[in-house]
Coordinates of N, CA and C in Angstrom, one line a residue:
X1 N -3.0 -0.4 -8.6 CA -4.2 -1.0 -9.2 C -4.7 -2.2 -8.4
X2 N -3.8 -2.9 -7.8 CA -4.2 -4.1 -7.0 C -5.1 -3.6 -5.9
X3 N -4.7 -2.5 -5.2 CA -5.5 -2.1 -4.1 C -6.8 -1.6 -4.5
X4 N -6.9 -0.9 -5.7 CA -8.2 -0.4 -6.2 C -9.1 -1.6 -6.5
X5 N -8.5 -2.7 -6.9 CA -9.3 -3.9 -7.2 C -9.6 -4.7 -6.0
X6 N -9.0 -4.4 -4.8 CA -9.2 -5.1 -3.6 C -8.4 -6.4 -3.5
X7 N -7.3 -6.4 -4.3 CA -6.4 -7.6 -4.3 C -5.2 -7.3 -3.4
X8 N -4.8 -8.3 -2.6 CA -3.6 -8.1 -1.7 C -2.4 -8.0 -2.6
X9 N -1.6 -6.9 -2.6 CA -0.5 -6.7 -3.5 C 0.8 -7.4 -2.9
X10 N 1.7 -7.7 -3.7 CA 3.0 -8.3 -3.4 C 4.1 -7.5 -4.0
X11 N 5.1 -7.1 -3.2 CA 6.2 -6.3 -3.7 C 7.5 -6.7 -3.0
X12 N 8.6 -6.3 -3.6 CA 9.9 -6.4 -3.0 C 10.0 -5.5 -1.7
X13 N 10.4 -6.1 -0.6 CA 10.3 -5.3 0.6 C 11.3 -4.1 0.6
X14 N 12.3 -4.1 -0.3 CA 13.2 -3.0 -0.3 C 12.8 -1.8 -1.2
X15 N 11.7 -2.1 -2.0 CA 11.2 -1.1 -2.9 C 10.4 0.0 -2.1
X16 N 10.1 1.1 -2.8 CA 9.2 2.1 -2.2 C 7.8 1.5 -1.9
X17 N 7.3 0.8 -2.9 CA 6.0 0.2 -2.8 C 6.0 -0.8 -1.6
X18 N 7.1 -1.6 -1.5 CA 7.2 -2.5 -0.4 C 7.2 -1.8 1.0
X19 N 7.9 -0.8 1.0 CA 8.0 0.0 2.3 C 6.6 0.6 2.6
X20 N 5.9 1.1 1.6 CA 4.6 1.6 1.9 C 3.6 0.5 2.3
X21 N 3.7 -0.7 1.7 CA 2.9 -1.8 2.1 C 3.2 -2.2 3.6
X22 N 4.5 -2.2 3.9 CA 4.8 -2.5 5.3 C 4.3 -1.5 6.3
X23 N 4.5 -0.2 6.0 CA 4.0 0.9 6.8 C 2.5 0.8 7.0
X24 N 1.7 0.4 6.0 CA 0.3 0.4 6.0 C -0.3 -1.0 6.2
X25 N 0.6 -1.9 6.4 CA 0.1 -3.3 6.7 C -1.0 -3.8 5.8
X26 N -0.7 -3.6 4.5 CA -1.8 -4.0 3.5 C -1.2 -4.7 2.3
X27 N -0.2 -5.5 2.5 CA 0.3 -6.3 1.4 C 1.4 -7.3 1.9
X28 N 1.9 -8.0 1.0 CA 2.9 -9.0 1.2 C 4.2 -8.5 0.6
X29 N 5.3 -8.5 1.4 CA 6.6 -8.1 0.9 C 7.6 -9.3 1.0
X30 N 8.4 -9.4 -0.1 CA 9.4 -10.5 -0.2 C 10.7 -9.9 -0.5
X31 N 11.8 -10.6 -0.1 CA 13.2 -10.1 -0.5 C 13.5 -10.4 -2.0
X32 N 12.9 -11.5 -2.5 CA 13.2 -11.9 -3.9 C 12.1 -12.8 -4.4
X33 N 12.0 -13.0 -5.7 CA 10.9 -13.8 -6.3 C 11.0 -15.2 -5.8
X34 N 12.2 -15.7 -5.5 CA 12.3 -17.1 -5.1 C 11.6 -17.4 -3.7
X35 N 11.4 -16.3 -2.9 CA 10.8 -16.5 -1.6 C 9.3 -16.3 -1.7
X36 N 8.7 -16.1 -2.8 CA 7.3 -15.9 -3.0 C 6.4 -17.0 -2.4
X37 N 6.8 -18.2 -2.9 CA 6.0 -19.4 -2.4 C 6.0 -19.6 -0.9
X38 N 7.2 -19.4 -0.3 CA 7.3 -19.5 1.1 C 6.5 -18.4 1.8
X39 N 6.5 -17.2 1.3 CA 5.8 -16.1 1.9 C 4.3 -16.4 1.9
X40 N 3.8 -16.9 0.8 CA 2.4 -17.1 0.7 C 2.0 -18.3 1.6
X41 N 2.8 -19.4 1.6 CA 2.5 -20.5 2.4 C 2.5 -20.2 3.9
X42 N 3.3 -19.3 4.3 CA 3.5 -19.0 5.8 C 2.5 -18.1 6.4
X43 N 1.6 -17.5 5.5 CA 0.6 -16.6 6.0 C -0.6 -17.4 6.6
X44 N -0.9 -17.1 7.9 CA -2.0 -17.8 8.5 C -3.4 -17.2 8.0
X45 N -4.4 -17.9 8.3 CA -5.8 -17.4 7.9 C -6.1 -16.1 8.6
X46 N -5.7 -16.0 9.8 CA -6.0 -14.7 10.6 C -5.2 -13.6 10.0
X47 N -3.9 -13.8 9.6 CA -3.1 -12.8 9.0 C -3.7 -12.4 7.7
X48 N -4.1 -13.3 6.9 CA -4.7 -13.0 5.6 C -6.0 -12.2 5.8
X49 N -6.8 -12.6 6.7 CA -8.0 -11.8 7.0 C -7.7 -10.4 7.4
X50 N -6.7 -10.2 8.2 CA -6.3 -8.8 8.6 C -5.8 -8.1 7.4
X51 N -5.0 -8.7 6.5 CA -4.6 -8.1 5.2 C -5.8 -7.6 4.4
X52 N -6.8 -8.5 4.3 CA -8.0 -8.2 3.5 C -8.7 -7.0 4.1
X53 N -8.8 -6.9 5.4 CA -9.4 -5.7 6.0 C -8.6 -4.4 5.7
X54 N -7.3 -4.5 5.8 CA -6.4 -3.3 5.5 C -6.5 -3.0 4.0
X55 N -6.6 -4.0 3.1 CA -6.7 -3.7 1.7 C -8.0 -3.0 1.4
X56 N -9.1 -3.5 2.0 CA -10.4 -2.9 1.8 C -10.4 -1.4 2.2
X57 N -9.8 -1.1 3.3 CA -9.6 0.3 3.7 C -8.9 1.1 2.7
X58 N -7.8 0.6 2.2 CA -7.0 1.3 1.2 C -7.7 1.4 -0.1
X59 N -8.5 0.3 -0.5 CA -9.3 0.3 -1.7 C -10.2 1.5 -1.7
X60 N -10.9 1.7 -0.6 CA -11.8 2.9 -0.5 C -11.1 4.2 -0.7
X61 N -9.9 4.3 -0.1 CA -9.1 5.5 -0.2 C -8.7 5.8 -1.7
X62 N -8.2 4.7 -2.3 CA -7.7 4.8 -3.7 C -8.9 5.2 -4.6
X63 N -10.0 4.5 -4.5 CA -11.2 4.8 -5.3 C -11.8 6.1 -5.1
X64 N -11.7 6.7 -3.9 CA -12.3 8.0 -3.6 C -11.3 9.1 -3.9
X65 N -10.1 8.8 -4.4 CA -9.1 9.8 -4.7 C -8.4 10.4 -3.5
X66 N -8.4 9.7 -2.4 CA -7.8 10.3 -1.2 C -6.3 10.7 -1.4
X67 N -5.5 9.8 -2.0 CA -4.1 10.1 -2.2 C -3.9 11.1 -3.3
X68 N -4.7 11.2 -4.3 CA -4.6 12.2 -5.3 C -4.9 13.6 -4.7
X69 N -5.9 13.7 -3.9 CA -6.3 14.9 -3.2 C -5.2 15.3 -2.2
X70 N -4.6 14.4 -1.5 CA -3.5 14.7 -0.6 C -2.3 15.3 -1.3
X71 N -2.0 14.7 -2.5 CA -0.9 15.2 -3.2 C -1.1 16.6 -3.8
X72 N -2.3 16.8 -4.3 CA -2.7 18.1 -4.9 C -2.6 19.2 -3.8
X73 N -3.1 18.9 -2.6 CA -3.0 19.8 -1.5 C -1.6 20.1 -1.1
X74 N -0.7 19.1 -1.1 CA 0.7 19.3 -0.8 C 1.4 20.2 -1.9
X75 N 1.1 19.9 -3.1 CA 1.7 20.7 -4.2 C 1.2 22.1 -4.1
X76 N -0.1 22.3 -3.9 CA -0.6 23.7 -3.8 C 0.0 24.4 -2.6
X77 N 0.2 23.8 -1.5 CA 0.8 24.4 -0.3 C 2.3 24.8 -0.7
X78 N 3.0 23.9 -1.4 CA 4.4 24.2 -1.7 C 4.5 25.3 -2.7
X79 N 3.5 25.3 -3.7 CA 3.6 26.3 -4.8 C 3.2 27.7 -4.3
X80 N 2.2 27.7 -3.4 CA 1.6 29.0 -3.1 C 1.9 29.5 -1.7
X81 N 3.0 29.0 -1.1 CA 3.5 29.4 0.1 C 4.8 30.2 -0.1
X82 N 4.7 31.5 -0.1 CA 5.9 32.3 -0.4 C 6.5 32.9 0.9
X83 N 7.8 32.8 1.1 CA 8.4 33.4 2.2 C 8.3 35.0 2.1
X84 N 8.0 35.6 3.2 CA 7.9 37.1 3.2 C 9.1 37.7 3.6

């Protein structure tokens, strides 16, 4: 929901969401809640601007149903591909 709203998300870096954010360079990941303040304070303006650009790209994909369509295609491929 944060991406759809254009907000930079924050997640635990060990979670699946955190790993996805790292892979797509569109969020902040932290090892624990205690490190949140340091993580936010350590981001430079340039890094934040780059995050915003990446979030905007993901925002468009989420709003246009890119990931839903990708999942449906994958499911259809798995369901309707029969070995001969």
